[in-house]
PDB file of N, CA and C in Angstrom:
ATOM      1  N   MET O 167      -0.384 -10.531 -20.556  1.00 50.00           N
ATOM      2  CA  MET O 167      -0.515  -9.867 -18.990  1.00 50.00           C
ATOM      3  C   MET O 167      -0.385 -11.314 -18.073  1.00 50.00           C
ATOM      4  N   SER O 168       0.802 -11.454 -17.475  1.00 53.00           N
ATOM      5  CA  SER O 168       0.916 -12.344 -16.352  1.00 53.00           C
ATOM      6  C   SER O 168       0.046 -12.517 -15.216  1.00 53.00           C
ATOM      7  N   GLY O 169       0.081 -14.209 -14.723  1.00 49.00           N
ATOM      8  CA  GLY O 169      -0.709 -14.082 -13.383  1.00 49.00           C
ATOM      9  C   GLY O 169      -0.334 -13.219 -12.529  1.00 49.00           C
ATOM     10  N   ASN O 170       0.715 -12.838 -12.248  1.00 49.00           N
ATOM     11  CA  ASN O 170       1.200 -11.372 -11.375  1.00 49.00           C
ATOM     12  C   ASN O 170       0.251 -10.304 -11.574  1.00 49.00           C
ATOM     13  N   GLN O 171       0.653 -10.066 -12.625  1.00 54.00           N
ATOM     14  CA  GLN O 171       0.165  -8.508 -13.409  1.00 54.00           C
ATOM     15  C   GLN O 171      -1.520  -8.564 -13.072  1.00 54.00           C
ATOM     16  N   ASN O 172      -2.081  -9.809 -13.629  1.00 52.00           N
ATOM     17  CA  ASN O 172      -3.383  -9.620 -13.419  1.00 52.00           C
ATOM     18  C   ASN O 172      -4.010  -9.366 -12.002  1.00 52.00           C
ATOM     19  N   LEU O 173      -3.366 -10.441 -10.835  1.00 46.00           N
ATOM     20  CA  LEU O 173      -3.829 -10.264  -9.766  1.00 46.00           C
ATOM     21  C   LEU O 173      -3.729  -8.875  -9.384  1.00 46.00           C
ATOM     22  N   LEU O 174      -2.305  -8.232  -9.630  1.00 48.00           N
ATOM     23  CA  LEU O 174      -2.213  -6.918  -8.869  1.00 48.00           C
ATOM     24  C   LEU O 174      -3.045  -5.781  -9.660  1.00 48.00           C
ATOM     25  N   THR O 175      -3.131  -6.065 -10.947  1.00 56.00           N
ATOM     26  CA  THR O 175      -4.694  -5.241 -11.675  1.00 56.00           C
ATOM     27  C   THR O 175      -5.864  -5.584 -10.699  1.00 56.00           C
ATOM     28  N   LYS O 176      -6.465  -6.611 -10.372  1.00 50.00           N
ATOM     29  CA  LYS O 176      -7.525  -7.059  -9.631  1.00 50.00           C
ATOM     30  C   LYS O 176      -7.531  -6.308  -8.245  1.00 50.00           C
ATOM     31  N   LYS O 177      -6.384  -6.204  -8.003  1.00 58.00           N
ATOM     32  CA  LYS O 177      -6.133  -5.724  -6.254  1.00 58.00           C
ATOM     33  C   LYS O 177      -6.249  -4.230  -6.579  1.00 58.00           C
ATOM     34  N   LYS O 178      -6.028  -3.781  -7.668  1.00 57.00           N
ATOM     35  CA  LYS O 178      -5.690  -1.877  -7.323  1.00 57.00           C
ATOM     36  C   LYS O 178      -7.106  -1.710  -7.811  1.00 57.00           C
ATOM     37  N   ARG O 179      -7.842  -2.481  -8.659  1.00 60.00           N
ATOM     38  CA  ARG O 179      -9.399  -1.934  -8.674  1.00 60.00           C
ATOM     39  C   ARG O 179     -10.258  -2.256  -7.863  1.00 60.00           C
ATOM     40  N   CYS O 180      -9.827  -3.321  -7.177  1.00 57.00           N
ATOM     41  CA  CYS O 180     -10.915  -3.673  -5.735  1.00 57.00           C
ATOM     42  C   CYS O 180     -10.638  -2.182  -4.889  1.00 57.00           C
ATOM     43  N   HIS O 181      -9.330  -1.949  -4.471  1.00 57.00           N
ATOM     44  CA  HIS O 181      -9.298  -0.747  -3.835  1.00 57.00           C
ATOM     45  C   HIS O 181      -9.814   0.688  -4.322  1.00 57.00           C
ATOM     46  N   GLN O 182      -9.651   0.884  -5.822  1.00 59.00           N
ATOM     47  CA  GLN O 182     -10.230   1.963  -6.558  1.00 59.00           C
ATOM     48  C   GLN O 182     -11.641   2.156  -6.599  1.00 59.00           C
ATOM     49  N   ASP O 183     -12.567   1.034  -6.744  1.00 65.00           N
ATOM     50  CA  ASP O 183     -13.747   0.505  -6.748  1.00 65.00           C
ATOM     51  C   ASP O 183     -14.504   0.671  -5.171  1.00 65.00           C
ATOM     52  N   TYR O 184     -13.829   0.681  -4.106  1.00 64.00           N
ATOM     53  CA  TYR O 184     -14.224   0.581  -2.925  1.00 64.00           C
ATOM     54  C   TYR O 184     -14.800   2.146  -2.541  1.00 64.00           C
ATOM     55  N   GLU O 185     -15.878   1.972  -2.288  1.00 69.00           N
ATOM     56  CA  GLU O 185     -17.045   3.204  -1.979  1.00 69.00           C
ATOM     57  C   GLU O 185     -16.351   4.159  -0.516  1.00 69.00           C
ATOM     58  N   GLY O 186     -15.696   3.292   0.283  1.00 73.00           N
ATOM     59  CA  GLY O 186     -15.591   4.252   1.810  1.00 73.00           C
ATOM     60  C   GLY O 186     -14.030   4.488   1.903  1.00 73.00           C
ATOM     61  N   LYS O 187     -13.956   5.174   2.860  1.00 76.00           N
ATOM     62  CA  LYS O 187     -12.366   5.508   3.253  1.00 76.00           C
ATOM     63  C   LYS O 187     -11.568   4.410   3.621  1.00 76.00           C
ATOM     64  N   LEU O 188     -10.332   4.690   3.333  1.00 81.00           N
ATOM     65  CA  LEU O 188      -9.082   3.335   3.609  1.00 81.00           C
ATOM     66  C   LEU O 188      -8.324   3.904   4.433  1.00 81.00           C
ATOM     67  N   SER O 189      -8.170   3.041   5.213  1.00 86.00           N
ATOM     68  CA  SER O 189      -7.006   3.626   6.479  1.00 86.00           C
ATOM     69  C   SER O 189      -5.825   2.745   6.093  1.00 86.00           C
ATOM     70  N   PHE O 190      -4.776   3.151   6.540  1.00 90.00           N
ATOM     71  CA  PHE O 190      -3.523   2.648   6.366  1.00 90.00           C
ATOM     72  C   PHE O 190      -2.269   2.551   7.524  1.00 90.00           C
ATOM     73  N   ALA O 191      -1.743   1.539   7.396  1.00 93.00           N
ATOM     74  CA  ALA O 191      -0.463   1.388   8.415  1.00 93.00           C
ATOM     75  C   ALA O 191       0.679   1.296   7.676  1.00 93.00           C
ATOM     76  N   THR O 192       1.833   1.649   8.214  1.00 92.00           N
ATOM     77  CA  THR O 192       3.205   1.413   7.696  1.00 92.00           C
ATOM     78  C   THR O 192       4.113   0.906   8.826  1.00 92.00           C
ATOM     79  N   ASP O 193       4.887   0.186   8.190  1.00 93.00           N
ATOM     80  CA  ASP O 193       6.064  -0.739   8.965  1.00 93.00           C
ATOM     81  C   ASP O 193       7.316  -0.273   8.352  1.00 93.00           C
ATOM     82  N   ALA O 194       8.722   0.286   8.793  1.00 91.00           N
ATOM     83  CA  ALA O 194       9.849   0.642   8.311  1.00 91.00           C
ATOM     84  C   ALA O 194      10.870  -0.126   9.015  1.00 91.00           C
ATOM     85  N   TRP O 195      12.172  -0.658   8.640  1.00 91.00           N
ATOM     86  CA  TRP O 195      12.960  -1.465   9.045  1.00 91.00           C
ATOM     87  C   TRP O 195      14.104  -1.436   8.344  1.00 91.00           C
ATOM     88  N   THR O 196      15.379  -1.623   8.706  1.00 90.00           N
ATOM     89  CA  THR O 196      16.751  -1.882   8.057  1.00 90.00           C
ATOM     90  C   THR O 196      16.872  -3.121   8.303  1.00 90.00           C
ATOM     91  N   SER O 197      17.274  -3.588   6.889  1.00 90.00           N
ATOM     92  CA  SER O 197      17.757  -5.304   6.628  1.00 90.00           C
ATOM     93  C   SER O 197      19.190  -5.239   7.173  1.00 90.00           C
ATOM     94  N   PRO O 198      19.605  -6.549   7.409  1.00 94.00           N
ATOM     95  CA  PRO O 198      20.934  -6.770   7.817  1.00 94.00           C
ATOM     96  C   PRO O 198      21.955  -6.275   7.017  1.00 94.00           C
ATOM     97  N   ASN O 199      21.863  -5.933   5.790  1.00 90.00           N
ATOM     98  CA  ASN O 199      22.743  -5.242   4.758  1.00 90.00           C
ATOM     99  C   ASN O 199      22.467  -3.851   4.644  1.00 90.00           C
ATOM    100  N   ASN O 200      21.556  -3.410   5.675  1.00 88.00           N
ATOM    101  CA  ASN O 200      21.754  -1.845   5.991  1.00 88.00           C
ATOM    102  C   ASN O 200      20.811  -1.639   4.580  1.00 88.00           C
ATOM    103  N   LYS O 201      19.975  -2.055   4.161  1.00 89.00           N
ATOM    104  CA  LYS O 201      19.096  -1.441   3.247  1.00 89.00           C
ATOM    105  C   LYS O 201      17.733  -1.171   3.962  1.00 89.00           C
ATOM    106  N   ALA O 202      17.218   0.099   3.555  1.00 89.00           N
ATOM    107  CA  ALA O 202      16.205   0.485   4.300  1.00 89.00           C
ATOM    108  C   ALA O 202      14.740   0.413   3.968  1.00 89.00           C
ATOM    109  N   TYR O 203      13.649  -0.379   4.443  1.00 92.00           N
ATOM    110  CA  TYR O 203      12.330  -0.893   3.708  1.00 92.00           C
ATOM    111  C   TYR O 203      11.213   0.195   4.516  1.00 92.00           C
ATOM    112  N   VAL O 204      10.043  -0.092   3.628  1.00 92.00           N
ATOM    113  CA  VAL O 204       8.804   0.189   4.400  1.00 92.00           C
ATOM    114  C   VAL O 204       7.939  -0.701   3.430  1.00 92.00           C
ATOM    115  N   ALA O 205       6.727  -1.196   4.570  1.00 95.00           N
ATOM    116  CA  ALA O 205       5.808  -1.837   4.056  1.00 95.00           C
ATOM    117  C   ALA O 205       4.326  -0.754   4.343  1.00 95.00           C
ATOM    118  N   VAL O 206       3.527  -0.998   3.586  1.00 93.00           N
ATOM    119  CA  VAL O 206       2.134  -0.270   3.592  1.00 93.00           C
ATOM    120  C   VAL O 206       0.977  -1.088   3.679  1.00 93.00           C
ATOM    121  N   THR O 207       0.129  -1.164   4.401  1.00 93.00           N
ATOM    122  CA  THR O 207      -0.782  -2.023   4.582  1.00 93.00           C
ATOM    123  C   THR O 207      -2.166  -1.298   4.482  1.00 93.00           C
ATOM    124  N   VAL O 208      -3.401  -1.716   3.931  1.00 88.00           N
ATOM    125  CA  VAL O 208      -4.447  -1.067   3.822  1.00 88.00           C
ATOM    126  C   VAL O 208      -5.382  -1.674   4.769  1.00 88.00           C
ATOM    127  N   HIS O 209      -6.500  -0.916   5.114  1.00 89.00           N
ATOM    128  CA  HIS O 209      -7.178  -1.848   6.580  1.00 89.00           C
ATOM    129  C   HIS O 209      -8.718  -0.957   5.793  1.00 89.00           C
ATOM    130  N   PHE O 210      -9.545  -1.563   5.661  1.00 85.00           N
ATOM    131  CA  PHE O 210     -11.098  -1.518   5.492  1.00 85.00           C
ATOM    132  C   PHE O 210     -12.015  -2.459   5.775  1.00 85.00           C
ATOM    133  N   GLU O 211     -13.542  -2.324   5.855  1.00 85.00           N
ATOM    134  CA  GLU O 211     -14.464  -3.323   6.092  1.00 85.00           C
ATOM    135  C   GLU O 211     -15.247  -3.536   4.927  1.00 85.00           C
ATOM    136  N   GLN O 212     -15.785  -4.867   4.977  1.00 81.00           N
ATOM    137  CA  GLN O 212     -16.206  -5.615   3.751  1.00 81.00           C
ATOM    138  C   GLN O 212     -17.067  -6.234   4.164  1.00 81.00           C
ATOM    139  N   TRP O 213     -18.109  -6.413   3.906  1.00 84.00           N
ATOM    140  CA  TRP O 213     -19.576  -7.234   4.596  1.00 84.00           C
ATOM    141  C   TRP O 213     -19.440  -7.625   5.732  1.00 84.00           C
ATOM    142  N   GLY O 214     -19.120  -6.672   6.567  1.00 88.00           N
ATOM    143  CA  GLY O 214     -19.103  -6.721   8.106  1.00 88.00           C
ATOM    144  C   GLY O 214     -18.014  -7.084   8.560  1.00 88.00           C
ATOM    145  N   LYS O 215     -17.012  -7.231   7.910  1.00 88.00           N
ATOM    146  CA  LYS O 215     -15.687  -7.889   8.354  1.00 88.00           C
ATOM    147  C   LYS O 215     -14.378  -6.918   8.314  1.00 88.00           C
ATOM    148  N   PRO O 216     -13.683  -7.046   9.274  1.00 90.00           N
ATOM    149  CA  PRO O 216     -12.248  -6.094   8.933  1.00 90.00           C
ATOM    150  C   PRO O 216     -11.204  -6.911   7.942  1.00 90.00           C
ATOM    151  N   ILE O 217     -10.959  -5.929   7.082  1.00 84.00           N
ATOM    152  CA  ILE O 217     -10.048  -6.556   5.893  1.00 84.00           C
ATOM    153  C   ILE O 217      -8.617  -5.788   6.072  1.00 84.00           C
ATOM    154  N   CYS O 218      -7.367  -6.444   6.206  1.00 88.00           N
ATOM    155  CA  CYS O 218      -5.937  -5.931   6.170  1.00 88.00           C
ATOM    156  C   CYS O 218      -5.084  -6.547   5.065  1.00 88.00           C
ATOM    157  N   LEU O 219      -4.828  -5.671   4.205  1.00 86.00           N
ATOM    158  CA  LEU O 219      -4.184  -6.198   3.128  1.00 86.00           C
ATOM    159  C   LEU O 219      -2.865  -5.557   2.747  1.00 86.00           C
ATOM    160  N   LEU O 220      -1.744  -6.347   2.306  1.00 90.00           N
ATOM    161  CA  LEU O 220      -0.240  -5.497   2.067  1.00 90.00           C
ATOM    162  C   LEU O 220      -0.328  -5.107   0.769  1.00 90.00           C
ATOM    163  N   LEU O 221      -0.163  -3.962   0.735  1.00 89.00           N
ATOM    164  CA  LEU O 221       0.004  -2.857  -0.633  1.00 89.00           C
ATOM    165  C   LEU O 221       1.141  -3.284  -1.146  1.00 89.00           C
ATOM    166  N   ASP O 222       2.398  -2.809  -0.454  1.00 92.00           N
ATOM    167  CA  ASP O 222       3.705  -3.322  -1.194  1.00 92.00           C
ATOM    168  C   ASP O 222       4.684  -3.213  -0.143  1.00 92.00           C
ATOM    169  N   ILE O 223       6.168  -3.464  -0.342  1.00 93.00           N
ATOM    170  CA  ILE O 223       7.007  -3.252   0.520  1.00 93.00           C
ATOM    171  C   ILE O 223       8.020  -2.750  -0.492  1.00 93.00           C
ATOM    172  N   VAL O 224       8.552  -1.624   0.052  1.00 92.00           N
ATOM    173  CA  VAL O 224       9.765  -0.817  -0.920  1.00 92.00           C
ATOM    174  C   VAL O 224      10.832  -0.661  -0.377  1.00 92.00           C
ATOM    175  N   GLU O 225      11.813  -0.368  -1.089  1.00 91.00           N
ATOM    176  CA  GLU O 225      13.166  -0.075  -0.261  1.00 91.00           C
ATOM    177  C   GLU O 225      12.892   1.446  -0.526  1.00 91.00           C
ATOM    178  N   VAL O 226      13.424   1.826   0.715  1.00 89.00           N
ATOM    179  CA  VAL O 226      13.388   3.489   0.781  1.00 89.00           C
ATOM    180  C   VAL O 226      14.838   4.054   0.872  1.00 89.00           C
ATOM    181  N   ALA O 227      14.843   5.300  -0.093  1.00 79.00           N
ATOM    182  CA  ALA O 227      16.246   5.751  -0.370  1.00 79.00           C
ATOM    183  C   ALA O 227      16.885   6.127   0.983  1.00 79.00           C
ATOM    184  N   LYS O 228      18.113   5.221   1.231  1.00 72.00           N
ATOM    185  CA  LYS O 228      19.201   5.631   2.231  1.00 72.00           C
ATOM    186  C   LYS O 228      18.701   5.395   3.913  1.00 72.00           C
ATOM    187  N   LEU O 229      17.448   6.220   4.205  1.00 70.00           N
ATOM    188  CA  LEU O 229      17.308   6.324   5.362  1.00 70.00           C
ATOM    189  C   LEU O 229      15.670   6.471   5.750  1.00 70.00           C
ATOM    190  N   HIS O 230      15.379   6.049   6.820  1.00 72.00           N
ATOM    191  CA  HIS O 230      13.887   6.287   7.499  1.00 72.00           C
ATOM    192  C   HIS O 230      13.684   7.733   7.661  1.00 72.00           C
ATOM    193  N   SER O 231      14.168   8.729   6.844  1.00 81.00           N
ATOM    194  CA  SER O 231      13.462  10.200   7.267  1.00 81.00           C
ATOM    195  C   SER O 231      12.269  10.455   6.739  1.00 81.00           C
ATOM    196  N   GLY O 232      11.635  11.280   7.589  1.00 86.00           N
ATOM    197  CA  GLY O 232      10.033  11.671   7.312  1.00 86.00           C
ATOM    198  C   GLY O 232       9.728  11.832   5.939  1.00 86.00           C
ATOM    199  N   ILE O 233      10.552  12.416   5.172  1.00 88.00           N
ATOM    200  CA  ILE O 233      10.445  12.754   3.929  1.00 88.00           C
ATOM    201  C   ILE O 233      10.251  11.362   2.996  1.00 88.00           C
ATOM    202  N   ASN O 234      11.525  10.772   3.310  1.00 86.00           N
ATOM    203  CA  ASN O 234      11.605   9.651   2.475  1.00 86.00           C
ATOM    204  C   ASN O 234      10.660   8.382   2.646  1.00 86.00           C
ATOM    205  N   LEU O 235       9.857   8.477   3.758  1.00 88.00           N
ATOM    206  CA  LEU O 235       8.658   7.363   3.825  1.00 88.00           C
ATOM    207  C   LEU O 235       7.681   7.943   3.651  1.00 88.00           C
ATOM    208  N   ALA O 236       7.359   9.300   3.492  1.00 89.00           N
ATOM    209  CA  ALA O 236       6.251  10.320   3.123  1.00 89.00           C
ATOM    210  C   ALA O 236       6.267  10.018   1.546  1.00 89.00           C
ATOM    211  N   ARG O 237       7.034  10.249   0.998  1.00 90.00           N
ATOM    212  CA  ARG O 237       7.416   9.877  -0.621  1.00 90.00           C
ATOM    213  C   ARG O 237       7.165   8.673  -1.188  1.00 90.00           C
ATOM    214  N   ALA O 238       7.565   7.741  -0.354  1.00 91.00           N
ATOM    215  CA  ALA O 238       7.480   6.079  -0.676  1.00 91.00           C
ATOM    216  C   ALA O 238       5.789   6.097  -0.462  1.00 91.00           C
ATOM    217  N   PHE O 239       5.193   6.228   0.789  1.00 91.00           N
ATOM    218  CA  PHE O 239       4.004   6.010   0.820  1.00 91.00           C
ATOM    219  C   PHE O 239       2.883   7.137  -0.422  1.00 91.00           C
ATOM    220  N   ALA O 240       3.227   8.083  -0.210  1.00 91.00           N
ATOM    221  CA  ALA O 240       2.810   8.531  -1.410  1.00 91.00           C
ATOM    222  C   ALA O 240       2.533   7.779  -2.973  1.00 91.00           C
ATOM    223  N   ASP O 241       4.042   7.628  -3.093  1.00 92.00           N
ATOM    224  CA  ASP O 241       3.914   6.715  -4.517  1.00 92.00           C
ATOM    225  C   ASP O 241       3.184   5.630  -4.654  1.00 92.00           C
ATOM    226  N   ILE O 242       3.324   4.672  -3.516  1.00 91.00           N
ATOM    227  CA  ILE O 242       2.308   3.391  -3.515  1.00 91.00           C
ATOM    228  C   ILE O 242       0.808   3.832  -3.498  1.00 91.00           C
ATOM    229  N   LEU O 243       0.392   5.171  -2.727  1.00 90.00           N
ATOM    230  CA  LEU O 243      -1.109   5.385  -3.209  1.00 90.00           C
ATOM    231  C   LEU O 243      -1.502   5.763  -4.390  1.00 90.00           C
ATOM    232  N   GLU O 244      -0.149   6.368  -5.139  1.00 89.00           N
ATOM    233  CA  GLU O 244      -0.647   6.989  -6.619  1.00 89.00           C
ATOM    234  C   GLU O 244      -0.546   5.728  -7.349  1.00 89.00           C
ATOM    235  N   ASP O 245       0.404   4.844  -7.024  1.00 87.00           N
ATOM    236  CA  ASP O 245       0.304   3.371  -7.900  1.00 87.00           C
ATOM    237  C   ASP O 245      -1.013   2.762  -8.002  1.00 87.00           C
ATOM    238  N   TYR O 246      -1.684   2.990  -6.833  1.00 85.00           N
ATOM    239  CA  TYR O 246      -2.902   1.932  -6.521  1.00 85.00           C
ATOM    240  C   TYR O 246      -4.015   2.901  -7.030  1.00 85.00           C
ATOM    241  N   GLY O 247      -3.724   4.191  -7.456  1.00 85.00           N
ATOM    242  CA  GLY O 247      -4.947   4.866  -7.813  1.00 85.00           C
ATOM    243  C   GLY O 247      -5.709   5.535  -6.439  1.00 85.00           C
ATOM    244  N   ILE O 248      -5.348   5.552  -5.407  1.00 83.00           N
ATOM    245  CA  ILE O 248      -6.241   5.871  -4.317  1.00 83.00           C
ATOM    246  C   ILE O 248      -5.804   6.653  -3.135  1.00 83.00           C
ATOM    247  N   SER O 249      -5.019   7.704  -3.742  1.00 82.00           N
ATOM    248  CA  SER O 249      -4.782   8.898  -2.784  1.00 82.00           C
ATOM    249  C   SER O 249      -5.892   9.466  -2.231  1.00 82.00           C
ATOM    250  N   HIS O 250      -7.043   9.722  -3.138  1.00 79.00           N
ATOM    251  CA  HIS O 250      -8.258  10.377  -2.650  1.00 79.00           C
ATOM    252  C   HIS O 250      -8.898   9.549  -1.598  1.00 79.00           C
ATOM    253  N   LYS O 251      -8.446   8.168  -1.269  1.00 71.00           N
ATOM    254  CA  LYS O 251      -9.410   7.670  -0.097  1.00 71.00           C
ATOM    255  C   LYS O 251      -8.807   7.546   1.089  1.00 71.00           C
ATOM    256  N   VAL O 252      -7.771   8.313   1.505  1.00 75.00           N
ATOM    257  CA  VAL O 252      -7.223   8.194   2.611  1.00 75.00           C
ATOM    258  C   VAL O 252      -8.195   8.783   3.611  1.00 75.00           C
ATOM    259  N   SER O 253      -8.464   7.903   4.863  1.00 67.00           N
ATOM    260  CA  SER O 253      -9.247   8.181   5.935  1.00 67.00           C
ATOM    261  C   SER O 253      -8.842   9.501   6.637  1.00 67.00           C
ATOM    262  N   THR O 254      -9.610  10.441   7.185  1.00 65.00           N
ATOM    263  CA  THR O 254      -8.853  11.400   7.872  1.00 65.00           C
ATOM    264  C   THR O 254      -9.716  11.327   9.276  1.00 65.00           C
TER     265      THR O 254
END
C-alpha cells in the first residue's frame, strides 16, 4: 500500500470510528476550462477543539445541478463509510 493510500485508509477509519455525528460543507465551482467541481469538508469536535478536514474534491458531471451535487456528496460519504453519521 502506498503512502497516500495508507493515509487515506487512516483518514477513513478516523471518521468511521468517530462516535458523534459529523457535519459537512460543500463548495462548487467551474474551472476556467469549464469543468464543474465540488469539494466536501467534514466538521466535528475532538478533545474540545473544532476540526475541519477536506474529504474530497471531485469533478461533477457537466453542471452543478442539485441532482449532480447530491450524487457526488452521497458517493463521497459512501466511499468514507460515514453516510449514517450525517448530523441532522
